[in-house]
Amino acid sequence: MSFFKRLGLAAILVAIASMGWMAPAMAQACPYATVRLETERSVDADLLCQAAQPWSNRGFQVLIYVTDQASASEDAWFDHLDQVEANAGLRDLSQNDVFARDGLSFAASTGNPRLWAATVTYGEKLYDRPIDRSPQMDDIKRQVHQQIGIDPTLAMAEFLTATYEVNYAVSPAGKIAAGVFGLGGVGVTAGLLARRRRNVRQLQQQLADLQSRVATLLMAGEYLFSGDQPQNMPSYQLFVASGGDRYPNHAQQLEQLLSQCRASLDEAFLIHHQLTETTSTPIVEQITAWEQLYVQWVGSRPSVMALSDEQLRTLLNPMQMIEQPQGALAQQFYDLRQQLDGRPLQMKLMFVDPEMEHIDGILGYLEDIKRLILRLQTAPQEAPKALQRLQDQRLTLLDRLNPVPGINLTPLVTLIDEQLQNAERELHSDRALDALDTCDRIQANLDTVQQLVEAIALQRQQEATVQQWMAQGYRYPDYTTYRAAMDGAIATLETRIAGGQWEAIAASISTIQLGSETLLKGMEQRVEQHKQLNTQIKTYASRLASQQNRWKRCQEATVPYVQQTAPLYKLHQPTATTVGLTLQTVNQLLGEAQNLHAEVTQTSVAPENLDQAVQAMERLETISQQVEQHLQEINQVASSLRQEEERCTPPAFMFSHESSSYSSSSSSSGSSSRRSSSSSSRSYSSGSSSRRASSGGSSRRSSSGGSSRRSSSGGSSRRR
């Protein structure tokens, strides 16, 4: 992925937000100034508003204007400002140079390199005041011009604050007092600006450090990867000088690494040129881009990111790999060491997370190159040691294979012996690096043999455990399928062993391990399911007893009550008849549940009946839920009747059919009485409301009204 594709707008916005500088999409109205922002830069409108407060407290109409527009000339810039000031109500364009006497305009362009693009315009109220004649104003404008491209917020806030301090001779002590006693925005703004200046200085230092470190890395890259062809580069020449020409495979690997380094270096130089030319972008974007370039160089390998400055300089300089430095090659590496000496290279990044990049980087490739050259140089000493260790392991190989019954592993011994012989021949043929590579492969194969022995032993142990459970009566439904798959995997393994297919042997080990673990976990789940079933049997015994008691209570108390009261109130369904039928259904369900519970209790004793018992338990759960639902429905009917009783009077109505007529009449009379009372109450309430409305209507606040306008005779303007 190219660098500029990785540097997305989203990452930049996140970076800016992390600094706490992200301006809201729509700033709130400022009571102290008109803040007009026509820029894509992030600007803190609230801070600019605070910076305008001291001027506003002095009675000035303040305009703050920031734009990205780059005017072609000073006259064009001033013509543009005239229009902006007119839109803000400070200038009358129908007359020549008519500007509000109390008007004050601060304007700057982020896209214009000229000093006149930072402008303060003021009316006659500030004529012959320090802002009109002080030479400090030129220094303030130069500072605004320098900062506007880095941080527009800081530039404009200091523009307002510094000019105020010049005009009213505000001392440092005065600023502190203003902040402590809340006498305006001078003290508060000064504190905010101080923190913002520290942030800007931090950003500027980060940018300078990045540029310095990238420049050092690029210089080192020109030493290490000079030349159009890998064969002409110093690292390749060092490889050949160490005897690397005897190893064509390793030479080809080195050529590929050097080609990758050269391509990455060329891209880094191109990006460096573009970043150096692009200085008008916001500083956060610049830092993000330079950090991306730094990461492209350094990469994201943990082994490289953890290096200190001294270790990074060592990685960049192959000098220590030359036992007796001499000749032009040694001189070249010596010059590189002199260039790197004392220069910092490590960098703490602000906005880019190297771990999210997942790239090797030039230093990652260089790490591989140095590892290859060091391996070449140390192979004559390391290969004999490695070969001796392997030969010692070979002596115990048969003992490790013997405990594995039923599988012919003896071909593995023959394969290991052939590889050991190859390593000896390579070592005696003055090809120590090839011998060292062969020893690495033999060690990996011996590790595979050990894994195979352990995997088969574990498989036998796990299957023995499963067989013990099966002897107790547990049945694994897929055991036949497992047994056929395992026999096939063992047969395939033996074929791969005979052919010396080491990678395929490793795959067979994984297959055997997975099948064995699946069988064991499946059987463990069956055993656990049996334990849970026995626990559920006890739970359902208690639940059935509880539901039986509730059913009896409904029969003895709830049913007579429902039968007596439901017809009188003519409630919605279920009626008393339905309640009785429901209880009959519940009785039948409880009987079936008792039989199922007895069946589950009996069948669960033998693990081989586990599936049958589980099915019966599922049916029992369904019945239990149905019983619970029916009992709740009956309770709801009884509850509805009790609520109806509480609303009806007199209470005797429920107990005597002979008094029902009287009760009904009394109830009707009572209802009528209540309605009358309610009507009277509403009438009184309405009258009260009417009176309040009348009273409210007769009382009105009078106001002379009218709009007031401040008239001004106007005046001319001056710009600085």
XYZ file of C-alpha atoms in Angstrom:
720
model
C 0.000 0.000 0.000
C 1.402 3.394 -0.929
C 2.199 5.929 1.733
C -0.392 8.541 0.767
C -3.183 5.985 0.677
C -2.307 5.006 4.236
C -2.364 8.644 5.299
C -6.153 9.074 5.302
C -8.252 12.013 6.362
C -9.823 9.966 9.136
C -6.458 9.383 10.769
C -5.688 13.092 10.616
C -9.014 14.029 12.180
C -8.475 11.542 14.977
C -5.004 12.964 15.516
C -6.311 16.516 15.720
C -9.077 15.465 18.079
C -6.531 13.796 20.346
C -4.853 17.163 20.836
C -8.148 18.657 21.981
C -8.183 21.174 19.134
C -11.133 19.953 17.107
C -13.500 22.894 16.659
C -17.224 22.113 16.750
C -18.979 21.880 13.404
C -21.119 24.893 14.344
C -19.672 27.279 16.936
C -22.089 28.962 19.328
C -22.778 32.685 18.890
C -20.090 34.815 20.498
C -21.330 37.700 22.677
C -18.079 39.638 22.306
C -17.331 39.500 18.591
C -18.418 38.418 15.161
C -16.339 35.302 14.451
C -16.249 34.425 10.761
C -14.279 31.292 9.808
C -13.873 30.458 6.134
C -11.203 27.823 6.551
C -10.862 24.068 6.493
C -8.382 24.283 9.336
C -9.425 23.343 12.862
C -10.132 26.566 14.782
C -11.341 26.950 18.381
C -14.005 29.634 18.001
C -14.675 29.724 21.758
C -11.074 30.682 22.514
C -11.182 33.454 19.892
C -14.382 34.693 21.467
C -12.704 34.884 24.889
C -9.764 36.730 23.355
C -12.186 39.372 22.059
C -13.827 39.971 25.451
C -11.385 42.659 26.704
C -11.919 44.679 23.521
C -15.674 44.232 23.788
C -15.623 45.376 27.406
C -13.978 48.570 26.184
C -16.952 49.224 23.915
C -15.573 48.013 20.569
C -17.391 46.089 17.864
C -14.969 43.272 17.044
C -14.720 41.184 13.890
C -12.458 38.105 13.734
C -11.947 36.715 10.237
C -9.893 33.683 9.194
C -9.845 32.511 5.595
C -7.959 30.115 3.352
C -8.304 32.499 0.413
C -5.028 33.555 -1.209
C -5.469 37.008 -2.741
C -3.338 37.846 -5.749
C -2.300 41.286 -4.441
C -2.518 43.539 -1.424
C -5.239 45.647 -3.081
C -7.279 42.529 -3.827
C -6.922 41.426 -0.219
C -8.111 44.796 1.091
C -11.032 44.888 -1.366
C -12.041 41.463 -0.074
C -11.776 42.665 3.534
C -13.975 45.680 2.739
C -16.755 43.310 1.725
C -16.297 41.122 4.807
C -16.325 44.167 7.105
C -19.422 45.511 5.369
C -21.211 42.194 5.901
C -20.307 42.436 9.602
C -21.869 45.910 9.815
C -18.604 47.784 10.309
C -18.237 49.429 6.899
C -20.567 51.343 4.558
C -19.635 50.477 0.975
C -21.943 53.125 -0.455
C -19.523 55.790 0.731
C -15.794 56.100 0.474
C -13.944 54.705 3.518
C -16.755 54.936 6.038
C -15.967 52.671 8.978
C -17.565 52.410 12.419
C -15.759 54.660 14.911
C -15.768 51.804 17.468
C -15.072 49.118 14.866
C -12.103 46.728 15.144
C -11.328 43.998 12.620
C -8.681 41.244 12.878
C -8.164 39.256 9.681
C -5.620 36.737 8.412
C -5.245 34.281 5.532
C -3.801 30.806 6.045
C -3.044 30.472 2.343
C -1.136 33.690 1.708
C 2.611 33.952 2.381
C 2.650 37.778 2.378
C 2.906 39.800 5.570
C 0.026 42.090 4.579
C -2.320 39.062 4.772
C -2.399 39.585 8.546
C -4.401 42.787 8.988
C -5.946 44.828 11.793
C -8.463 47.542 10.792
C -9.817 50.090 13.300
C -11.961 53.196 13.429
C -11.352 56.720 14.715
C -11.811 55.686 18.360
C -8.330 54.124 18.219
C -6.606 56.907 16.261
C -3.430 58.223 17.873
C -3.451 55.384 20.365
C -0.567 52.877 20.775
C -2.221 50.440 18.382
C -2.054 53.192 15.774
C 1.575 54.179 16.242
C 3.486 51.519 18.236
C 6.318 49.762 16.337
C 5.434 46.584 18.281
C 2.484 46.114 15.946
C 4.820 45.059 13.136
C 6.357 42.380 15.361
C 2.882 41.159 16.340
C 1.874 40.870 12.691
C 5.037 38.964 11.855
C 4.280 36.532 14.670
C 0.718 36.078 13.381
C 2.074 35.480 9.903
C 4.442 32.794 11.196
C 1.834 31.001 13.312
C -1.270 31.192 11.118
C -0.186 28.173 9.061
C 0.694 26.160 12.153
C -2.203 26.960 14.472
C -4.767 29.537 13.308
C -6.416 29.573 16.736
C -3.213 30.517 18.543
C -2.240 33.043 15.869
C -5.544 34.943 15.967
C -5.990 34.748 19.750
C -2.518 36.193 20.263
C -3.305 38.810 17.596
C -6.202 40.102 19.711
C -4.472 39.672 23.058
C -1.112 41.190 22.084
C -2.679 44.268 20.455
C -4.853 44.815 23.530
C -1.812 44.617 25.803
C 0.042 47.101 23.585
C -2.842 49.538 23.440
C -3.637 49.472 27.152
C -0.138 48.702 28.495
C -1.256 45.574 30.357
C 1.591 44.317 32.568
C 2.148 40.630 33.465
C 0.925 41.407 36.972
C -2.178 42.977 35.495
C -2.913 39.892 33.454
C -2.602 37.712 36.558
C -4.891 39.967 38.543
C -7.431 39.990 35.752
C -7.485 36.225 35.746
C -7.754 35.908 39.538
C -10.489 38.477 40.062
C -12.447 37.783 36.879
C -11.935 41.274 35.517
C -12.414 40.379 31.890
C -10.893 37.859 29.545
C -7.268 38.984 29.628
C -6.102 36.639 32.392
C -8.173 33.671 31.298
C -7.136 34.001 27.677
C -3.496 34.407 28.648
C -3.607 31.101 30.558
C -5.232 29.287 27.667
C -2.758 30.745 25.220
C 0.161 29.724 27.424
C -1.011 26.115 27.362
C -1.601 26.342 23.647
C 1.885 27.756 23.072
C 3.330 24.804 24.978
C 1.361 22.449 22.745
C 2.589 24.242 19.638
C 6.173 24.125 20.866
C 5.725 20.412 21.528
C 4.392 19.901 18.008
C 7.141 21.978 16.469
C 9.763 19.986 18.401
C 8.150 16.724 17.302
C 8.238 17.848 13.684
C 11.864 18.972 13.933
C 12.905 15.687 15.596
C 11.125 13.659 12.945
C 12.770 15.583 10.135
C 16.192 15.155 11.744
C 15.804 11.429 12.301
C 14.398 10.781 8.841
C 17.292 12.716 7.323
C 19.786 10.567 9.272
C 18.052 7.382 8.131
C 18.014 8.499 4.516
C 21.720 9.317 4.692
C 22.440 5.859 6.144
C 20.339 4.295 3.422
C 22.413 5.953 0.740
C 25.526 4.356 2.242
C 23.991 0.908 2.641
C 22.015 0.619 -0.597
C 24.085 2.652 -3.050
C 24.142 1.389 -6.607
C 21.508 0.287 -9.080
C 22.154 -3.450 -8.682
C 22.154 -5.435 -5.406
C 25.552 -6.967 -6.328
C 27.124 -3.477 -6.124
C 25.798 -2.700 -2.647
C 28.124 -2.880 0.388
C 26.106 -5.574 2.181
C 26.316 -7.883 -0.839
C 30.039 -7.271 -1.161
C 30.458 -8.133 2.529
C 28.441 -11.309 1.922
C 30.765 -12.321 -0.939
C 33.860 -11.422 1.076
C 32.631 -13.821 3.789
C 32.347 -16.697 1.301
C 28.737 -16.204 0.307
C 29.435 -16.940 -3.379
C 29.416 -20.677 -2.478
C 25.716 -20.464 -1.606
C 23.621 -19.406 -4.628
C 20.309 -19.888 -2.815
C 21.317 -17.547 -0.039
C 22.779 -15.084 -2.532
C 19.431 -14.951 -4.314
C 17.663 -14.358 -0.995
C 20.055 -11.489 -0.235
C 19.486 -9.947 -3.667
C 15.725 -9.911 -3.070
C 16.119 -8.241 0.316
C 18.448 -5.569 -1.061
C 16.097 -4.898 -3.977
C 13.228 -4.386 -1.536
C 15.365 -2.008 0.514
C 16.352 0.035 -2.539
C 12.740 0.303 -3.723
C 11.559 1.393 -0.253
C 14.434 3.888 -0.022
C 13.554 5.437 -3.392
C 9.940 5.809 -2.289
C 11.085 7.334 1.001
C 13.197 9.925 -0.835
C 10.237 10.846 -3.035
C 7.937 11.270 -0.046
C 10.630 13.222 1.798
C 10.854 15.647 -1.109
C 7.072 16.072 -1.232
C 6.827 16.657 2.509
C 9.670 19.160 2.435
C 7.954 21.104 -0.337
C 4.545 20.969 1.397
C 4.906 23.282 4.396
C 1.581 25.135 4.293
C -0.522 22.232 5.605
C -1.510 22.235 9.309
C 1.260 21.084 11.596
C -0.706 18.072 12.869
C -1.077 16.826 9.304
C 2.616 17.430 8.687
C 3.601 15.478 11.793
C 1.296 12.602 10.859
C 2.829 12.434 7.401
C 6.395 12.516 8.745
C 5.557 9.847 11.309
C 4.186 7.675 8.526
C 7.465 8.128 6.658
C 9.437 7.287 9.790
C 7.422 4.089 10.300
C 7.909 3.190 6.645
C 11.645 3.307 7.330
C 11.703 1.683 10.758
C 8.805 -0.742 10.276
C 6.629 -2.263 12.971
C 8.617 -5.320 14.031
C 8.696 -5.486 17.838
C 12.347 -6.549 17.701
C 13.218 -3.295 15.890
C 10.819 -0.971 17.716
C 12.343 -2.029 21.056
C 15.901 -1.066 20.064
C 17.667 1.828 21.752
C 19.474 4.580 19.821
C 22.784 2.774 20.198
C 21.268 -0.518 19.032
C 19.672 1.189 16.044
C 23.016 2.703 15.069
C 24.580 -0.754 15.361
C 21.865 -2.219 13.147
C 22.555 0.440 10.522
C 26.297 -0.157 10.539
C 27.704 -3.583 9.502
C 31.169 -2.539 10.720
C 31.179 -4.977 13.628
C 30.741 -7.886 11.205
C 34.176 -7.279 9.668
C 36.813 -9.091 11.704
C 39.793 -7.226 10.197
C 38.596 -3.964 8.638
C 40.577 -3.056 5.546
C 40.132 -1.746 2.028
C 37.471 0.487 0.491
C 34.566 -1.508 1.946
C 35.856 -1.126 5.488
C 36.473 2.594 4.909
C 32.898 3.030 3.665
C 31.464 1.404 6.777
C 33.810 3.460 8.943
C 32.533 6.671 7.325
C 28.951 5.572 7.980
C 29.738 4.945 11.620
C 31.222 8.431 11.902
C 28.069 9.919 10.379
C 25.802 8.027 12.777
C 27.855 8.537 15.907
C 25.850 10.364 18.584
C 22.799 10.950 16.400
C 19.443 10.025 17.983
C 17.261 7.694 15.926
C 14.565 6.417 18.282
C 11.294 8.362 18.114
C 8.169 8.423 20.267
C 5.272 8.950 17.882
C 2.226 11.114 18.606
C -0.353 10.209 15.994
C 0.734 7.023 14.216
C 0.573 3.613 15.855
C 3.285 1.410 14.281
C 1.527 -1.732 15.464
C -1.385 -0.895 13.165
C 0.840 -0.657 10.088
C 2.093 -4.279 9.937
C 5.077 -3.557 7.714
C 8.666 -4.769 7.887
C 10.215 -1.449 6.918
C 13.743 -0.928 5.670
C 15.174 -1.656 9.127
C 13.215 -4.903 9.207
C 14.764 -5.958 5.899
C 18.155 -4.804 7.168
C 17.715 -6.992 10.239
C 17.189 -9.996 7.933
C 20.251 -9.033 5.888
C 22.514 -8.781 8.931
C 21.154 -12.041 10.300
C 21.963 -13.790 7.009
C 25.515 -12.387 6.877
C 26.179 -13.190 10.546
C 24.864 -16.719 10.013
C 27.235 -17.089 7.048
C 30.186 -15.883 9.096
C 29.449 -18.064 12.143
C 28.410 -21.224 10.246
C 31.935 -22.810 10.271
C 31.858 -22.750 14.084
C 28.161 -23.430 14.662
C 27.525 -26.230 12.135
C 29.828 -28.834 13.785
C 28.279 -28.115 17.193
C 24.749 -28.452 15.831
C 25.616 -31.708 14.046
C 27.067 -33.216 17.219
C 23.927 -32.355 19.220
C 21.746 -34.054 16.599
C 23.890 -37.162 16.556
C 23.517 -37.419 20.324
C 19.730 -37.188 19.982
C 19.823 -39.905 17.345
C 21.208 -42.342 19.890
C 17.970 -42.174 21.917
C 15.579 -42.066 18.965
C 14.682 -45.785 18.989
C 13.948 -45.686 22.694
C 11.461 -42.865 22.091
C 9.723 -44.744 19.267
C 9.380 -48.150 20.968
C 6.557 -47.221 23.393
C 4.201 -46.597 20.445
C 2.367 -49.881 19.667
C 0.416 -50.597 16.509
C 2.182 -48.054 14.276
C 5.373 -48.653 12.310
C 7.622 -45.659 13.042
C 10.968 -47.267 12.166
C 11.143 -45.584 8.715
C 11.608 -42.291 10.594
C 14.953 -43.527 11.884
C 16.169 -44.187 8.351
C 15.063 -40.714 7.229
C 16.897 -38.997 10.088
C 20.066 -41.022 9.363
C 20.034 -39.950 5.703
C 19.723 -36.281 6.667
C 22.573 -36.555 9.173
C 24.770 -38.030 6.446
C 23.898 -35.127 4.137
C 24.892 -32.627 6.808
C 28.240 -34.358 7.297
C 28.966 -34.274 3.551
C 28.120 -30.562 3.332
C 30.316 -29.782 6.300
C 33.275 -31.711 4.841
C 32.740 -29.993 1.464
C 33.390 -26.556 2.991
C 29.692 -25.643 2.813
C 29.115 -24.957 6.480
C 26.077 -22.701 5.880
C 24.263 -25.460 3.958
C 25.204 -27.929 6.703
C 23.773 -25.539 9.309
C 20.527 -25.243 7.330
C 20.327 -29.050 7.095
C 20.858 -29.339 10.845
C 17.968 -26.914 11.396
C 15.699 -29.105 9.271
C 16.806 -32.254 11.125
C 16.054 -30.596 14.462
C 12.599 -29.620 13.219
C 12.001 -33.222 12.062
C 13.103 -34.610 15.411
C 10.688 -32.215 17.103
C 7.967 -33.574 14.803
C 8.849 -37.149 15.828
C 8.539 -36.152 19.491
C 5.182 -34.498 18.854
C 4.003 -37.622 17.018
C 4.959 -39.925 19.886
C 3.231 -37.644 22.405
C 0.105 -37.247 20.236
C -0.356 -40.998 19.766
C 0.257 -41.666 23.467
C -2.342 -39.045 24.405
C -4.810 -40.450 21.873
C -4.465 -43.925 23.383
C -4.905 -42.544 26.890
C -8.014 -40.547 25.941
C -9.568 -43.494 24.124
C -8.916 -45.712 27.171
C -10.838 -43.200 29.299
C -13.711 -43.270 26.825
C -13.727 -47.075 26.876
C -14.052 -47.029 30.670
C -17.147 -44.839 30.436
C -18.585 -47.027 27.724
C -18.095 -50.050 30.021
C -20.249 -48.205 32.582
C -23.059 -48.011 30.027
C -22.457 -44.632 28.369
C -22.901 -44.542 24.609
C -21.279 -42.054 22.222
C -23.566 -41.799 19.174
C -20.753 -41.045 16.700
C -18.246 -43.538 18.076
C -18.405 -45.790 15.012
C -17.740 -42.818 12.734
C -14.873 -41.712 14.972
C -13.312 -45.163 14.972
C -13.392 -45.347 11.161
C -11.894 -41.823 10.850
C -9.139 -42.594 13.346
C -8.190 -45.844 11.581
C -8.011 -43.916 8.300
C -5.840 -41.198 9.861
C -3.388 -43.789 11.238
C -3.150 -45.515 7.847
C -2.497 -42.171 6.126
C 0.165 -41.360 8.717
C 2.030 -44.598 8.022
C 1.977 -43.853 4.275
C 3.427 -40.375 4.874
C 6.098 -41.756 7.200
C 7.198 -44.249 4.556
C 7.486 -41.425 1.989
C 9.357 -39.034 4.282
C 6.667 -36.351 3.901
C 7.488 -34.338 7.003
C 4.993 -31.519 6.502
C 2.254 -34.061 5.798
C 3.250 -35.990 8.929
C 2.735 -32.813 10.982
C -0.735 -32.451 9.421
C -1.574 -36.056 10.388
C -0.599 -35.293 13.985
C -3.108 -32.424 14.047
C -5.831 -34.689 12.618
C -5.234 -37.365 15.261
C -5.188 -34.809 18.079
C -8.407 -33.144 16.907
C -10.295 -36.437 16.502
C -9.197 -37.734 19.902
C -10.063 -34.488 21.704
C -13.470 -34.361 20.006
C -14.279 -37.911 21.182
C -13.165 -37.207 24.738
C -15.093 -33.926 25.024
C -18.201 -35.547 23.534
C -18.127 -38.355 26.073
C -17.441 -35.927 28.918
C -20.528 -33.990 27.858
C -22.575 -37.224 28.005
C -21.373 -37.935 31.530
C -22.092 -34.354 32.601
C -25.532 -34.534 30.966
C -26.285 -37.652 33.022
C -25.323 -35.832 36.227
C -27.522 -32.864 35.302
C -30.421 -35.203 34.555
C -30.263 -36.718 38.018
C -30.265 -33.206 39.506
C -33.283 -32.253 37.354
C -35.182 -35.335 38.552
C -34.977 -34.090 42.150
C -35.940 -30.571 41.113
C -38.992 -31.736 39.175
C -40.135 -33.874 42.105
C -40.346 -30.703 44.215
C -41.972 -28.724 41.386
C -44.654 -31.378 40.771
C -45.484 -31.520 44.479
C -45.883 -27.735 44.537
C -48.116 -27.706 41.458
C -50.238 -30.549 42.927
C -50.808 -28.549 46.109
C -51.755 -25.442 44.149
C -54.199 -27.506 42.095
C -55.835 -28.811 45.277
C -56.186 -25.286 46.678
C -57.848 -24.169 43.468
C -60.266 -27.073 43.720
C -61.107 -26.346 47.352
C -61.232 -22.540 47.433
C -60.850 -20.816 44.100
C -63.350 -22.857 42.064
C -66.360 -22.311 44.411
C -65.548 -18.622 44.624
C -65.297 -18.281 40.847
C -68.485 -20.285 40.252
C -70.377 -18.024 42.674
C -69.155 -14.636 41.538
C -68.354 -14.906 37.813
C -71.981 -15.171 36.545
C -72.995 -12.130 38.638
C -70.369 -9.854 37.103
C -70.583 -11.368 33.636
C -66.841 -11.160 33.185
C -65.021 -11.845 29.961
C -63.885 -15.378 29.226
C -62.635 -17.657 30.748
C -65.949 -18.154 32.628
C -66.544 -20.361 35.646
C -67.225 -23.312 33.334
C -63.953 -22.791 31.542
C -62.139 -22.598 34.862
C -63.525 -25.965 35.829
C -62.501 -27.522 32.540
C -59.067 -26.006 32.870
C -58.606 -27.570 36.271
C -59.600 -30.923 34.817
C -56.928 -30.457 32.152
C -54.406 -29.569 34.820
C -55.306 -32.718 36.728
C -54.731 -34.830 33.627
C -51.417 -33.113 32.877
C -50.220 -33.614 36.441
C -51.035 -37.281 36.200
C -49.046 -37.600 32.989
C -46.193 -35.650 34.582
C -46.088 -37.991 37.559
C -45.868 -40.985 35.240
C -43.112 -39.333 33.173
C -41.179 -38.442 36.287
C -41.327 -42.033 37.475
C -40.208 -43.185 34.027
C -37.264 -40.779 33.951
C -36.256 -41.771 37.465
C -36.207 -45.411 36.447
C -34.518 -45.102 33.040
C -31.863 -42.589 34.131
C -30.316 -45.159 36.437
C -28.733 -46.904 33.430
C -26.537 -44.540 31.360
C -27.363 -46.432 28.166
C -30.931 -45.058 28.461
C -29.682 -41.478 28.591
C -31.205 -40.393 25.274
C -34.602 -41.877 26.177
C -34.513 -40.227 29.603
C -33.579 -36.855 28.110
C -36.537 -37.007 25.716
C -38.881 -37.870 28.575
C -37.468 -34.975 30.607
C -38.092 -32.572 27.710
C -41.733 -33.747 27.590
C -41.982 -33.299 31.351
C -40.684 -29.723 31.026
C -43.358 -28.967 28.416
C -46.107 -30.356 30.664
C -44.808 -28.380 33.650
C -44.953 -25.169 31.638
C -48.532 -25.907 30.509
C -49.643 -26.594 34.097
C -48.018 -23.356 35.246
C -49.772 -21.389 32.504
C -53.222 -22.863 33.326
C -52.834 -22.175 37.062
C -51.837 -18.584 36.330
C -54.917 -18.143 34.107
C -57.188 -19.313 36.954
C -55.469 -16.948 39.392
C -55.985 -14.083 36.950
C -59.745 -14.806 36.790
C -59.986 -14.808 40.599
C -57.938 -11.600 40.780
C -60.263 -9.889 38.261
C -63.311 -10.865 40.344
C -61.784 -9.482 43.531
C -61.052 -6.181 41.819
C -64.671 -5.997 40.622
C -65.890 -6.676 44.172
C -63.856 -3.762 45.508
C -65.503 -1.393 43.022
C -69.077 -2.484 43.834
C -71.147 -1.719 46.985
C -72.655 -2.880 49.269
C -70.554 -5.929 50.146
C -73.724 -7.934 50.893
C -74.356 -8.025 47.160
C -71.983 -10.937 46.697
C -73.415 -13.174 49.372
C -77.262 -13.004 48.981
C -79.233 -13.522 45.790
C -82.388 -12.253 47.587
C -80.826 -8.844 48.204
C -79.434 -8.540 44.732
C -82.280 -6.302 43.562
C -81.863 -4.001 46.510
C -78.144 -3.984 46.145
C -78.431 -3.201 42.485
C -80.761 -0.304 43.231
C -78.536 0.985 45.967
C -75.585 0.675 43.723
C -77.348 2.631 41.027
C -78.403 5.299 43.514
C -74.892 5.521 44.854
C -73.583 5.824 41.388
C -76.032 8.593 40.602
C -75.075 10.405 43.749
C -71.459 10.190 42.855
C -72.108 11.469 39.362
C -73.993 14.442 40.804
C -71.175 15.187 43.136
C -68.701 14.854 40.360
C -70.721 17.187 38.162
C -70.925 19.760 40.927
C -67.241 19.540 41.432
C -66.582 20.060 37.783
C -68.938 23.048 37.701
C -67.093 24.681 40.576
C -63.780 23.950 38.947
C -64.962 25.440 35.695
C -66.114 28.564 37.433
C -62.830 28.949 39.151
C -61.052 28.534 35.882
C -63.273 31.131 34.328
C -62.493 33.603 37.063
C -58.788 33.038 36.712
C -59.060 33.623 33.001
C -60.979 36.815 33.543
C -58.581 38.039 36.128
C -55.681 37.172 33.944
C -57.221 38.911 30.996
C -57.734 42.152 32.855
C -54.109 42.360 33.902
C -51.598 43.210 31.143
C -48.086 44.534 31.232
C -47.748 47.721 29.262
C -44.602 48.665 27.446
C -43.746 51.721 25.510
C -42.098 49.325 23.039
C -40.201 50.647 20.131
C -36.757 49.680 18.912
C -33.725 51.671 19.784
C -30.835 52.155 17.385
C -27.424 53.465 18.136
C -26.636 56.168 15.655
C -23.163 56.829 14.568
C -21.814 59.476 12.366
C -19.248 56.981 11.146
C -15.670 57.677 10.367
C -12.672 56.599 8.373
C -10.618 53.448 8.896
C -6.954 52.650 9.144
C -5.257 49.362 8.453
C -2.058 47.978 9.845
